[in-house]
Amino acid sequence: MTSNREHWGSRAGFILAAAGSAVGLGNIWKYPHMAGQHGGAAFTMVYLLCILVVGLPILLAELSIGRRTQLNPVGGFSLLSNNSNWKWVGFLGVASAFTILSFYSVVGGWTIKYTVLALTGSFGKFSATGAAGDFFDAFVKNPVEPVFWHLVFMGLCVFIIDRGVKAGIERWSKVLMPVLLGILVLLVFRGVTLDGAGAGLRFLFSPKWGDLDASGVVLALGHSFFTISLGMGTMITYGSYLRRESDLIQSALWIVALDTFIALMAGIAIFTAVFALGQNPAEGPGLIFVVLPSLFPHMPGGQFFAALFFFLLFVAALTSAISILEVVTAYFIDEKGWSRTRATNTFGAIIASIGVLASLSNGNYNVLSPVTDLTFMDLLDKASSKYMLPLGGMLTAVFVLTRWGVDHFRDEIKSGAKWFQLNKQVITIIFVIASLVVAYIFASELVALFR
Ligand code: TRP
C-alpha cells in the first residue's frame, strides 16, 4: 500500500508546502492582535521562546512519525504502537481537522470579500470614524454573503486537494508562497516608510515586561503550537509524503524560520501603520478587519495596499486550509481505501456544511443560542485551539517518550540528516520539557474553563 504512495517532487517543494501550512491566519491575523493586546514585544519574546522549546521538538516528532510510517496520523500511531489505543491520538487529529477547517474557512471567505472590496475601490467609505466597524459587524451577521464566500473558499480547497500532493498542494504552494513573500515585503516597505513608524517597531521589539500578564504567557504557548500547525497530525501527513533520504532537521528549521519570519514581518507591516496613524494596537480580533480598513484610506496608495494585504491574507489562509483538508483525505485514502476525489468531495461538503452553521452563528441563527451566549463559530475555535490541539501535541510528545521510544525516534531523524549530534539523554530532556510545558497550557485552560 505504501510503496506507491505519492511523494513530494523536491525538497523546496516540500518546505514551501509545509511552510504554507504553517503560515496562515495564525501569523497575519491572530499573532498581531494577540501581541497588540498582551504587551507587544514581551509577548513576542515569549512566543519565540516557545517556538524553540516546544514547537521545534514536536514538529520533528510529527514529521518523523509521518516519514517513518508513510501513513496518515491514525495509521501512523497505530503502526508504531502495534495497533494499540494510541491510534486515538490520530483520530483526535482527524476530528480537530473538521473542527478547525469549518471555522477557518469562514474567515477565509471574509478575506476574499475584503480583497474584492479593496479591488472595487470600496475602501474609501471606511475613512469615516466607525464606518469600518459597522460594516464588518453587518457583514458577518448577514445570513447570505459570508456563507457564499465561505463556500467559494472551501470549493478552492477541494479543487486543489483533489489534484493530489504534487500537482495540487506542492504546485500551488510553489506559486502562492513566493507571491505571499513578495506582497509582504511591499507592505513592510509601505509601513516603515510612513511618518511615525518607529513607534510601531518599538512596540513590537522593545519589551516592557510589566505589560505581559499570565494569560499572555498561556496564549503565547498555545499560539506557538497553532502557528506551526502542530497537534493534529498535519505535519505527520505532510511528513508521510517525504522520502527516507530527506533531511528532517534541516526541513524543520526552514519551516519554523519561515513561519516566524513571516509573522514578524506581518507584525511590522501592521503595527507601523497602526502607530503611524495613531490607532489603538489593543483592538483585539477586529484589528485586521476593522482597524486596518479604516487606516488604508488615509495612507498614500492605500487602496492598492489594501487589496494586496487582503489578497495576502487569503493566500496564507488557503495554503493552510488545504493542509487541514489533506489530513482527513489521507486518512480515508489510506485506511478506508477511498479514492482521493471521493474523499475530498465528501469531506469538503461535510466541513462546508458545518462551516455554514458557524457563519450563521455570528448573526441571528446561532445553533447554540438555546444553551449559551457563545457562538457556534467561537465554540469551534476555542475547542480546537485551546483543548484539542494542545492535547494532541502533548500526547505526541508523550508517545515519543513512552511508546515509540527516544532511540527509534533518534534513528529516524538521523537518517538523511547531514549533521546530528544530540544523544538520547538530551532528546529525552527536551521532550520531557516540551510535554510539561504543553501540559501546563492544557491544565491552565481547563482551570480557566471551570472558574
Ligand atoms: N498554522 C496555520 C496558521 O497559522 C493554521 C493551521 C493549519 C493549523 N493546519 C493546522 C493549526 C493544523 C493547527 C493544526 O494559521
CSV table of C-alpha atoms and ligand atoms in Angstrom, one decimal:
chain,number,residue,atom,x,y,z
A,1,MET,CA,0.0,0.0,0.0
A,2,THR,CA,2.7,2.4,0.9
A,3,SER,CA,5.1,1.6,-2.0
A,4,ASN,CA,3.1,3.6,-4.5
A,5,ARG,CA,2.4,6.5,-2.2
A,6,GLU,CA,2.8,9.8,-3.8
A,7,HIS,CA,5.8,11.9,-2.8
A,8,TRP,CA,6.9,15.5,-2.9
A,9,GLY,CA,8.7,16.4,-6.1
A,10,SER,CA,11.5,18.3,-4.5
A,11,ARG,CA,12.9,19.4,-1.1
A,12,ALA,CA,12.0,23.0,-1.8
A,13,GLY,CA,8.5,21.9,-2.8
A,14,PHE,CA,8.0,20.2,0.5
A,15,ILE,CA,9.4,23.1,2.5
A,16,LEU,CA,7.1,25.6,0.7
A,17,ALA,CA,4.1,23.3,1.2
A,18,ALA,CA,4.8,22.8,4.9
A,19,ALA,CA,5.6,26.5,5.4
A,20,GLY,CA,2.4,27.2,3.5
A,21,SER,CA,0.5,25.1,6.1
A,22,ALA,CA,2.3,26.9,9.0
A,23,VAL,CA,1.9,30.4,7.6
A,24,GLY,CA,-1.8,31.3,7.8
A,25,LEU,CA,-4.4,33.4,9.6
A,26,GLY,CA,-2.4,32.5,12.7
A,27,ASN,CA,0.6,34.6,11.6
A,28,ILE,CA,-1.2,37.5,10.0
A,29,TRP,CA,-4.4,37.8,11.9
A,30,LYS,CA,-4.0,36.1,15.3
A,31,TYR,CA,-0.4,36.9,16.2
A,32,PRO,CA,-0.7,40.7,15.6
A,33,HIS,CA,-3.9,41.0,17.6
A,34,MET,CA,-2.7,38.9,20.5
A,35,ALA,CA,0.6,40.8,20.6
A,36,GLY,CA,-1.3,44.0,20.4
A,37,GLN,CA,-3.4,43.1,23.5
A,38,HIS,CA,-0.7,41.4,25.6
A,39,GLY,CA,2.3,43.6,25.7
A,40,GLY,CA,3.8,43.7,22.2
A,41,ALA,CA,7.5,42.9,22.4
A,42,ALA,CA,7.2,41.0,25.7
A,43,PHE,CA,4.6,38.7,24.1
A,44,THR,CA,6.7,38.3,21.1
A,45,MET,CA,9.7,37.2,23.1
A,46,VAL,CA,7.7,34.5,25.0
A,47,TYR,CA,6.3,33.3,21.7
A,48,LEU,CA,9.7,33.0,20.1
A,49,LEU,CA,11.0,31.1,23.1
A,50,CYS,CA,8.0,28.7,23.0
A,51,ILE,CA,8.6,28.0,19.3
A,52,LEU,CA,12.1,26.8,20.1
A,53,VAL,CA,11.3,24.9,23.3
A,54,VAL,CA,8.0,23.3,22.3
A,55,GLY,CA,7.4,23.9,18.6
A,56,LEU,CA,10.6,22.6,17.1
A,57,PRO,CA,10.7,19.3,19.0
A,58,ILE,CA,7.0,18.4,18.4
A,59,LEU,CA,7.4,19.4,14.7
A,60,LEU,CA,10.3,17.0,14.4
A,61,ALA,CA,8.3,14.3,16.2
A,62,GLU,CA,5.3,14.7,13.8
A,63,LEU,CA,7.5,14.8,10.6
A,64,SER,CA,9.4,11.7,11.7
A,65,ILE,CA,6.2,9.7,12.6
A,66,GLY,CA,4.9,10.5,9.1
A,67,ARG,CA,8.1,9.7,7.2
A,68,ARG,CA,8.7,6.6,9.2
A,69,THR,CA,5.3,5.1,8.6
A,70,GLN,CA,4.4,6.7,5.3
A,71,LEU,CA,0.8,6.9,6.7
A,72,ASN,CA,-1.8,9.4,7.9
A,73,PRO,CA,-2.0,10.1,11.6
A,74,VAL,CA,-4.3,7.3,12.6
A,75,GLY,CA,-2.4,4.7,10.6
A,76,GLY,CA,0.9,6.2,11.8
A,77,PHE,CA,0.2,6.0,15.5
A,78,SER,CA,-1.4,2.6,15.0
A,79,LEU,CA,1.6,1.1,13.1
A,80,LEU,CA,4.2,2.4,15.6
A,81,SER,CA,2.3,1.1,18.6
A,82,ASN,CA,1.1,-2.3,17.2
A,83,ASN,CA,-2.4,-1.1,16.8
A,84,SER,CA,-2.8,0.0,20.4
A,85,ASN,CA,-5.1,2.7,21.7
A,86,TRP,CA,-2.5,5.3,20.6
A,87,LYS,CA,-4.4,5.4,17.3
A,88,TRP,CA,-6.9,7.5,19.1
A,89,VAL,CA,-4.4,10.3,19.1
A,90,GLY,CA,-4.7,10.1,15.3
A,91,PHE,CA,-8.5,10.1,15.5
A,92,LEU,CA,-8.3,13.2,17.7
A,93,GLY,CA,-6.3,14.8,14.9
A,94,VAL,CA,-8.9,13.9,12.3
A,95,ALA,CA,-11.6,15.3,14.5
A,96,SER,CA,-9.6,18.5,15.0
A,97,ALA,CA,-9.3,18.9,11.3
A,98,PHE,CA,-13.1,19.0,11.0
A,99,THR,CA,-13.4,21.4,13.9
A,100,ILE,CA,-10.7,23.8,12.7
A,101,LEU,CA,-11.4,23.9,9.0
A,102,SER,CA,-15.1,24.6,9.4
A,103,PHE,CA,-14.4,28.0,11.1
A,104,TYR,CA,-11.1,28.7,9.4
A,105,SER,CA,-12.8,28.6,6.1
A,106,VAL,CA,-15.4,31.2,7.2
A,107,VAL,CA,-12.6,33.6,8.0
A,108,GLY,CA,-11.0,32.5,4.6
A,109,GLY,CA,-14.2,33.7,3.0
A,110,TRP,CA,-14.0,37.1,4.7
A,111,THR,CA,-10.5,37.6,3.2
A,112,ILE,CA,-11.9,37.1,-0.3
A,113,LYS,CA,-14.8,39.5,0.4
A,114,TYR,CA,-12.3,42.2,1.6
A,115,THR,CA,-10.0,41.6,-1.3
A,116,VAL,CA,-12.9,42.2,-3.6
A,117,LEU,CA,-14.0,45.3,-1.7
A,118,ALA,CA,-10.5,46.8,-2.0
A,119,LEU,CA,-10.2,45.9,-5.7
A,120,THR,CA,-13.6,47.5,-6.4
A,121,GLY,CA,-12.5,50.7,-4.7
A,122,SER,CA,-15.0,50.5,-1.8
A,123,PHE,CA,-12.4,51.1,0.9
A,124,GLY,CA,-12.8,54.9,0.6
A,125,LYS,CA,-16.0,54.8,2.6
A,126,PHE,CA,-14.1,53.3,5.6
A,127,SER,CA,-12.4,56.6,6.3
A,128,ALA,CA,-15.3,57.9,8.4
A,129,THR,CA,-14.9,57.0,12.1
A,130,GLY,CA,-16.7,53.8,13.0
A,131,ALA,CA,-17.6,53.0,9.4
A,132,ALA,CA,-15.3,50.0,9.1
A,133,GLY,CA,-16.5,48.5,12.3
A,134,ASP,CA,-20.2,49.0,11.4
A,135,PHE,CA,-19.6,47.4,8.0
A,136,PHE,CA,-17.7,44.4,9.4
A,137,ASP,CA,-20.4,43.8,12.0
A,138,ALA,CA,-23.2,43.9,9.5
A,139,PHE,CA,-21.3,41.8,7.0
A,140,VAL,CA,-20.5,38.9,9.4
A,141,LYS,CA,-24.1,38.8,10.7
A,142,ASN,CA,-25.5,38.7,7.2
A,143,PRO,CA,-27.0,35.2,6.6
A,144,VAL,CA,-26.1,35.0,2.9
A,145,GLU,CA,-22.9,36.9,1.9
A,146,PRO,CA,-20.3,35.4,4.3
A,147,VAL,CA,-21.8,32.0,3.7
A,148,PHE,CA,-21.3,32.4,0.0
A,149,TRP,CA,-17.6,33.4,0.3
A,150,HIS,CA,-17.0,30.6,2.7
A,151,LEU,CA,-18.4,28.1,0.1
A,152,VAL,CA,-16.1,29.7,-2.5
A,153,PHE,CA,-13.1,29.3,-0.2
A,154,MET,CA,-14.0,25.6,0.6
A,155,GLY,CA,-14.5,25.0,-3.1
A,156,LEU,CA,-11.0,26.2,-3.8
A,157,CYS,CA,-9.6,23.9,-1.1
A,158,VAL,CA,-11.4,20.9,-2.6
A,159,PHE,CA,-10.2,21.8,-6.1
A,160,ILE,CA,-6.5,21.9,-5.0
A,161,ILE,CA,-6.6,18.9,-2.7
A,162,ASP,CA,-8.3,16.8,-5.4
A,163,ARG,CA,-5.3,17.3,-7.7
A,164,GLY,CA,-3.1,15.4,-5.3
A,165,VAL,CA,0.1,16.0,-3.4
A,166,LYS,CA,2.5,17.0,-6.2
A,167,ALA,CA,0.1,18.5,-8.8
A,168,GLY,CA,-2.1,20.1,-6.2
A,169,ILE,CA,-0.6,21.0,-2.9
A,170,GLU,CA,3.1,21.3,-4.0
A,171,ARG,CA,2.4,23.1,-7.2
A,172,TRP,CA,0.1,25.7,-5.7
A,173,SER,CA,2.4,26.3,-2.7
A,174,LYS,CA,5.3,26.9,-5.1
A,175,VAL,CA,3.3,29.6,-6.8
A,176,LEU,CA,1.5,31.1,-3.8
A,177,MET,CA,4.3,31.2,-1.2
A,178,PRO,CA,6.6,33.4,-3.3
A,179,VAL,CA,3.6,35.7,-4.1
A,180,LEU,CA,2.9,35.9,-0.3
A,181,LEU,CA,6.5,36.8,0.5
A,182,GLY,CA,6.6,39.4,-2.3
A,183,ILE,CA,3.4,41.1,-1.1
A,184,LEU,CA,4.6,41.1,2.4
A,185,VAL,CA,7.9,42.8,1.5
A,186,LEU,CA,5.9,45.6,-0.2
A,187,LEU,CA,3.6,46.0,2.8
A,188,VAL,CA,6.6,46.2,5.2
A,189,PHE,CA,8.2,48.8,3.0
A,190,ARG,CA,4.9,50.8,3.0
A,191,GLY,CA,4.7,50.5,6.7
A,192,VAL,CA,8.2,51.5,7.7
A,193,THR,CA,8.2,54.5,5.4
A,194,LEU,CA,5.2,56.1,7.0
A,195,ASP,CA,5.9,59.0,9.3
A,196,GLY,CA,5.9,57.8,12.9
A,197,ALA,CA,6.5,54.2,12.0
A,198,GLY,CA,9.2,53.9,14.7
A,199,ALA,CA,6.7,53.7,17.5
A,200,GLY,CA,5.3,50.6,15.9
A,201,LEU,CA,8.7,49.0,15.7
A,202,ARG,CA,9.4,49.8,19.4
A,203,PHE,CA,6.1,48.4,20.4
A,204,LEU,CA,6.9,45.1,18.6
A,205,PHE,CA,10.6,44.7,19.5
A,206,SER,CA,11.5,46.6,22.7
A,207,PRO,CA,10.0,44.6,25.6
A,208,LYS,CA,8.3,46.2,28.6
A,209,TRP,CA,8.0,43.1,30.8
A,210,GLY,CA,5.4,44.8,33.0
A,211,ASP,CA,2.9,44.6,30.2
A,212,LEU,CA,2.9,40.9,30.0
A,213,ASP,CA,0.3,39.1,32.1
A,214,ALA,CA,-0.2,35.4,32.9
A,215,SER,CA,-2.9,35.0,30.3
A,216,GLY,CA,-0.5,36.4,27.7
A,217,VAL,CA,2.1,33.7,28.6
A,218,VAL,CA,-0.5,30.9,28.2
A,219,LEU,CA,-1.7,32.4,24.9
A,220,ALA,CA,1.9,32.6,23.6
A,221,LEU,CA,2.4,29.0,24.4
A,222,GLY,CA,-0.8,27.9,22.7
A,223,HIS,CA,-0.1,30.0,19.7
A,224,SER,CA,3.4,28.6,19.2
A,225,PHE,CA,1.5,25.4,18.5
A,226,PHE,CA,-1.2,26.7,16.3
A,227,THR,CA,1.1,28.7,14.2
A,228,ILE,CA,3.3,25.7,13.2
A,229,SER,CA,0.2,23.6,12.5
A,230,LEU,CA,1.0,21.1,15.3
A,231,GLY,CA,-1.2,18.8,17.4
A,232,MET,CA,-3.5,17.4,14.8
A,233,GLY,CA,-1.3,15.4,12.5
A,234,THR,CA,-0.9,17.9,9.7
A,235,MET,CA,2.9,17.5,9.8
A,236,ILE,CA,2.6,13.7,10.2
A,237,THR,CA,0.6,13.7,7.0
A,238,TYR,CA,3.0,16.1,5.1
A,239,GLY,CA,5.9,14.1,6.5
A,240,SER,CA,4.4,10.9,5.1
A,241,TYR,CA,5.0,12.2,1.6
A,242,LEU,CA,8.7,12.5,2.2
A,243,ARG,CA,11.3,10.0,1.1
A,244,ARG,CA,13.6,8.4,3.5
A,245,GLU,CA,16.7,10.3,2.3
A,246,SER,CA,15.2,13.7,3.1
A,247,ASP,CA,16.8,15.8,5.9
A,248,LEU,CA,14.2,16.3,8.6
A,249,ILE,CA,16.2,18.6,10.8
A,250,GLN,CA,17.0,21.0,8.0
A,251,SER,CA,13.4,21.0,6.8
A,252,ALA,CA,12.1,21.6,10.3
A,253,LEU,CA,14.4,24.5,10.8
A,254,TRP,CA,13.3,26.0,7.5
A,255,ILE,CA,9.6,25.7,8.3
A,256,VAL,CA,10.0,27.3,11.7
A,257,ALA,CA,12.2,30.0,10.4
A,258,LEU,CA,9.8,30.9,7.5
A,259,ASP,CA,6.8,30.8,9.8
A,260,THR,CA,8.4,33.1,12.4
A,261,PHE,CA,9.9,35.5,9.9
A,262,ILE,CA,6.5,35.9,8.2
A,263,ALA,CA,4.7,36.5,11.5
A,264,LEU,CA,7.2,39.2,12.4
A,265,MET,CA,7.0,40.8,9.0
A,266,ALA,CA,3.3,40.9,9.3
A,267,GLY,CA,3.6,42.4,12.7
A,268,ILE,CA,5.9,45.1,11.4
A,269,ALA,CA,3.6,45.9,8.4
A,270,ILE,CA,0.6,46.2,10.7
A,271,PHE,CA,2.0,48.0,13.8
A,272,THR,CA,3.9,50.6,11.9
A,273,ALA,CA,0.6,51.6,10.2
A,274,VAL,CA,-1.4,51.4,13.4
A,275,PHE,CA,1.0,53.6,15.3
A,276,ALA,CA,1.8,56.0,12.5
A,277,LEU,CA,-1.9,56.7,12.1
A,278,GLY,CA,-2.5,56.9,15.9
A,279,GLN,CA,-4.7,53.9,16.3
A,280,ASN,CA,-5.1,51.5,19.3
A,281,PRO,CA,-3.0,48.3,19.0
A,282,ALA,CA,-5.1,46.5,21.6
A,283,GLU,CA,-8.2,46.4,19.4
A,284,GLY,CA,-8.4,42.6,19.5
A,285,PRO,CA,-9.6,40.3,16.8
A,286,GLY,CA,-11.0,43.2,14.8
A,287,LEU,CA,-7.5,44.6,14.3
A,288,ILE,CA,-7.3,43.3,10.8
A,289,PHE,CA,-10.9,43.6,9.6
A,290,VAL,CA,-11.8,46.9,11.4
A,291,VAL,CA,-8.7,48.9,12.3
A,292,LEU,CA,-6.7,48.3,9.1
A,293,PRO,CA,-9.6,49.1,6.7
A,294,SER,CA,-10.1,52.4,8.5
A,295,LEU,CA,-6.4,53.2,8.1
A,296,PHE,CA,-5.8,52.4,4.4
A,297,PRO,CA,-7.9,55.3,3.1
A,298,HIS,CA,-5.6,57.7,4.9
A,299,MET,CA,-2.4,56.3,3.5
A,300,PRO,CA,-0.8,57.2,0.2
A,301,GLY,CA,-1.7,54.3,-2.2
A,302,GLY,CA,-4.0,52.9,0.5
A,303,GLN,CA,-6.5,51.3,-1.9
A,304,PHE,CA,-3.7,49.4,-3.6
A,305,PHE,CA,-2.0,48.3,-0.4
A,306,ALA,CA,-5.4,47.2,1.0
A,307,ALA,CA,-6.0,44.9,-2.0
A,308,LEU,CA,-2.5,43.5,-1.6
A,309,PHE,CA,-3.0,43.0,2.1
A,310,PHE,CA,-6.2,41.1,1.9
A,311,PHE,CA,-5.0,39.0,-1.0
A,312,LEU,CA,-2.0,38.1,1.1
A,313,LEU,CA,-4.3,37.1,3.9
A,314,PHE,CA,-6.3,35.0,1.5
A,315,VAL,CA,-3.3,33.2,0.1
A,316,ALA,CA,-1.9,32.4,3.5
A,317,ALA,CA,-5.3,31.1,4.7
A,318,LEU,CA,-5.7,28.9,1.6
A,319,THR,CA,-2.4,27.1,1.8
A,320,SER,CA,-3.1,26.4,5.5
A,321,ALA,CA,-6.7,25.2,4.8
A,322,ILE,CA,-5.6,22.7,2.2
A,323,SER,CA,-3.2,21.2,4.7
A,324,ILE,CA,-6.1,20.6,7.1
A,325,LEU,CA,-8.3,19.0,4.5
A,326,GLU,CA,-5.4,16.8,3.4
A,327,VAL,CA,-5.4,15.2,6.9
A,328,VAL,CA,-8.9,13.9,6.5
A,329,THR,CA,-8.3,13.0,2.9
A,330,ALA,CA,-5.2,11.0,3.7
A,331,TYR,CA,-7.0,9.1,6.4
A,332,PHE,CA,-9.8,8.0,4.1
A,333,ILE,CA,-7.5,7.1,1.3
A,334,ASP,CA,-5.0,5.1,3.5
A,335,GLU,CA,-7.4,3.4,5.9
A,336,LYS,CA,-10.6,3.1,4.1
A,337,GLY,CA,-9.3,2.7,0.5
A,338,TRP,CA,-11.3,5.6,-0.8
A,339,SER,CA,-10.3,7.4,-4.0
A,340,ARG,CA,-8.9,10.9,-3.5
A,341,THR,CA,-11.8,12.5,-5.3
A,342,ARG,CA,-14.4,10.8,-3.3
A,343,ALA,CA,-12.7,11.7,0.0
A,344,THR,CA,-12.1,15.4,-0.9
A,345,ASN,CA,-15.7,15.9,-2.2
A,346,THR,CA,-17.4,14.1,0.6
A,347,PHE,CA,-15.5,15.7,3.4
A,348,GLY,CA,-15.2,19.0,1.7
A,349,ALA,CA,-19.0,19.0,1.6
A,350,ILE,CA,-19.4,18.0,5.2
A,351,ILE,CA,-16.9,20.5,6.5
A,352,ALA,CA,-18.5,23.2,4.3
A,353,SER,CA,-21.9,22.4,5.9
A,354,ILE,CA,-20.5,22.7,9.4
A,355,GLY,CA,-18.9,26.0,8.3
A,356,VAL,CA,-22.3,27.3,7.1
A,357,LEU,CA,-23.6,26.8,10.7
A,358,ALA,CA,-20.5,28.5,12.0
A,359,SER,CA,-21.0,31.5,9.8
A,360,LEU,CA,-24.7,31.8,10.6
A,361,SER,CA,-24.0,31.7,14.3
A,362,ASN,CA,-22.5,35.2,14.0
A,363,GLY,CA,-25.9,36.5,13.2
A,364,ASN,CA,-29.4,35.6,14.2
A,365,TYR,CA,-29.1,31.9,13.6
A,366,ASN,CA,-26.7,30.6,16.3
A,367,VAL,CA,-27.5,26.9,16.9
A,368,LEU,CA,-26.1,27.2,20.4
A,369,SER,CA,-28.4,30.1,21.4
A,370,PRO,CA,-30.8,28.0,23.5
A,371,VAL,CA,-27.9,26.9,25.7
A,372,THR,CA,-25.3,29.6,25.8
A,373,ASP,CA,-24.2,33.1,24.6
A,374,LEU,CA,-21.2,31.6,22.9
A,375,THR,CA,-21.5,31.4,19.1
A,376,PHE,CA,-21.0,28.1,17.4
A,377,MET,CA,-18.1,29.6,15.5
A,378,ASP,CA,-16.4,30.6,18.7
A,379,LEU,CA,-17.0,27.2,20.2
A,380,LEU,CA,-15.2,25.5,17.2
A,381,ASP,CA,-12.3,27.9,17.5
A,382,LYS,CA,-12.0,27.6,21.3
A,383,ALA,CA,-12.5,23.8,21.4
A,384,SER,CA,-9.7,23.2,18.9
A,385,SER,CA,-7.1,25.8,19.7
A,386,LYS,CA,-7.4,25.6,23.5
A,387,TYR,CA,-8.1,21.9,24.1
A,388,MET,CA,-7.8,19.6,21.1
A,389,LEU,CA,-4.5,20.8,19.7
A,390,PRO,CA,-2.6,21.1,22.9
A,391,LEU,CA,-3.9,17.7,24.0
A,392,GLY,CA,-2.8,16.2,20.6
A,393,GLY,CA,0.6,17.8,20.8
A,394,MET,CA,1.2,16.7,24.4
A,395,LEU,CA,0.2,13.2,23.6
A,396,THR,CA,2.5,13.2,20.6
A,397,ALA,CA,5.5,14.1,22.8
A,398,VAL,CA,4.5,11.5,25.4
A,399,PHE,CA,4.2,8.9,22.6
A,400,VAL,CA,7.8,9.5,21.6
A,401,LEU,CA,8.9,9.3,25.2
A,402,THR,CA,7.0,6.3,26.3
A,403,ARG,CA,5.8,4.2,23.4
A,404,TRP,CA,7.8,4.7,20.2
A,405,GLY,CA,10.9,5.3,22.2
A,406,VAL,CA,13.6,8.0,22.0
A,407,ASP,CA,16.0,5.6,20.4
A,408,HIS,CA,13.7,4.8,17.5
A,409,PHE,CA,12.8,8.5,17.1
A,410,ARG,CA,16.5,9.4,17.1
A,411,ASP,CA,17.3,6.8,14.4
A,412,GLU,CA,14.5,8.2,12.3
A,413,ILE,CA,15.7,11.8,12.4
A,414,LYS,CA,19.3,10.8,11.9
A,415,SER,CA,18.6,9.0,8.7
A,416,GLY,CA,19.1,11.6,6.0
A,417,ALA,CA,20.4,14.3,8.3
A,418,LYS,CA,23.7,15.9,7.3
A,419,TRP,CA,24.7,16.5,10.9
A,420,PHE,CA,23.1,15.3,14.0
A,421,GLN,CA,24.7,15.4,17.4
A,422,LEU,CA,22.0,15.1,20.1
A,423,ASN,CA,22.3,12.0,22.2
A,424,LYS,CA,19.4,10.1,23.8
A,425,GLN,CA,19.6,11.9,27.2
A,426,VAL,CA,19.4,15.3,25.6
A,427,ILE,CA,16.4,14.4,23.4
A,428,THR,CA,14.7,12.9,26.4
A,429,ILE,CA,15.2,16.1,28.4
A,430,ILE,CA,13.9,18.2,25.5
A,431,PHE,CA,10.8,16.1,25.2
A,432,VAL,CA,10.1,16.0,28.9
A,433,ILE,CA,10.3,19.8,29.0
A,434,ALA,CA,8.1,20.1,25.9
A,435,SER,CA,5.5,17.8,27.3
A,436,LEU,CA,5.4,19.6,30.7
A,437,VAL,CA,5.1,23.0,29.0
A,438,VAL,CA,2.1,21.8,26.9
A,439,ALA,CA,0.6,20.0,29.9
A,440,TYR,CA,0.8,23.4,31.6
A,441,ILE,CA,-1.1,25.2,28.8
A,442,PHE,CA,-3.7,22.4,28.8
A,443,ALA,CA,-4.2,22.5,32.5
A,444,SER,CA,-4.4,26.2,32.7
A,445,GLU,CA,-7.1,26.3,30.0
A,446,LEU,CA,-9.0,23.6,31.9
A,447,VAL,CA,-8.8,25.5,35.1
A,448,ALA,CA,-9.9,28.7,33.4
A,449,LEU,CA,-12.9,26.8,31.9
A,450,PHE,CA,-14.2,25.8,35.3
A,451,ARG,CA,-13.6,29.1,37.0
B,1,TRP,N1,-0.8,27.1,11.1
B,1,TRP,C1,-1.9,27.7,10.5
B,1,TRP,C2,-2.0,29.2,10.8
B,1,TRP,O1,-1.1,29.7,11.4
B,1,TRP,C3,-3.2,27.0,10.8
B,1,TRP,C4,-3.2,25.5,10.6
B,1,TRP,C5,-3.1,24.8,9.5
B,1,TRP,C6,-3.2,24.6,11.7
B,1,TRP,N2,-3.0,23.5,9.8
B,1,TRP,C7,-3.1,23.3,11.1
B,1,TRP,C8,-3.3,24.8,13.0
B,1,TRP,C9,-3.1,22.3,11.9
B,1,TRP,C10,-3.3,23.7,13.8
B,1,TRP,C11,-3.2,22.4,13.3
B,1,TRP,O2,-2.9,29.8,10.5
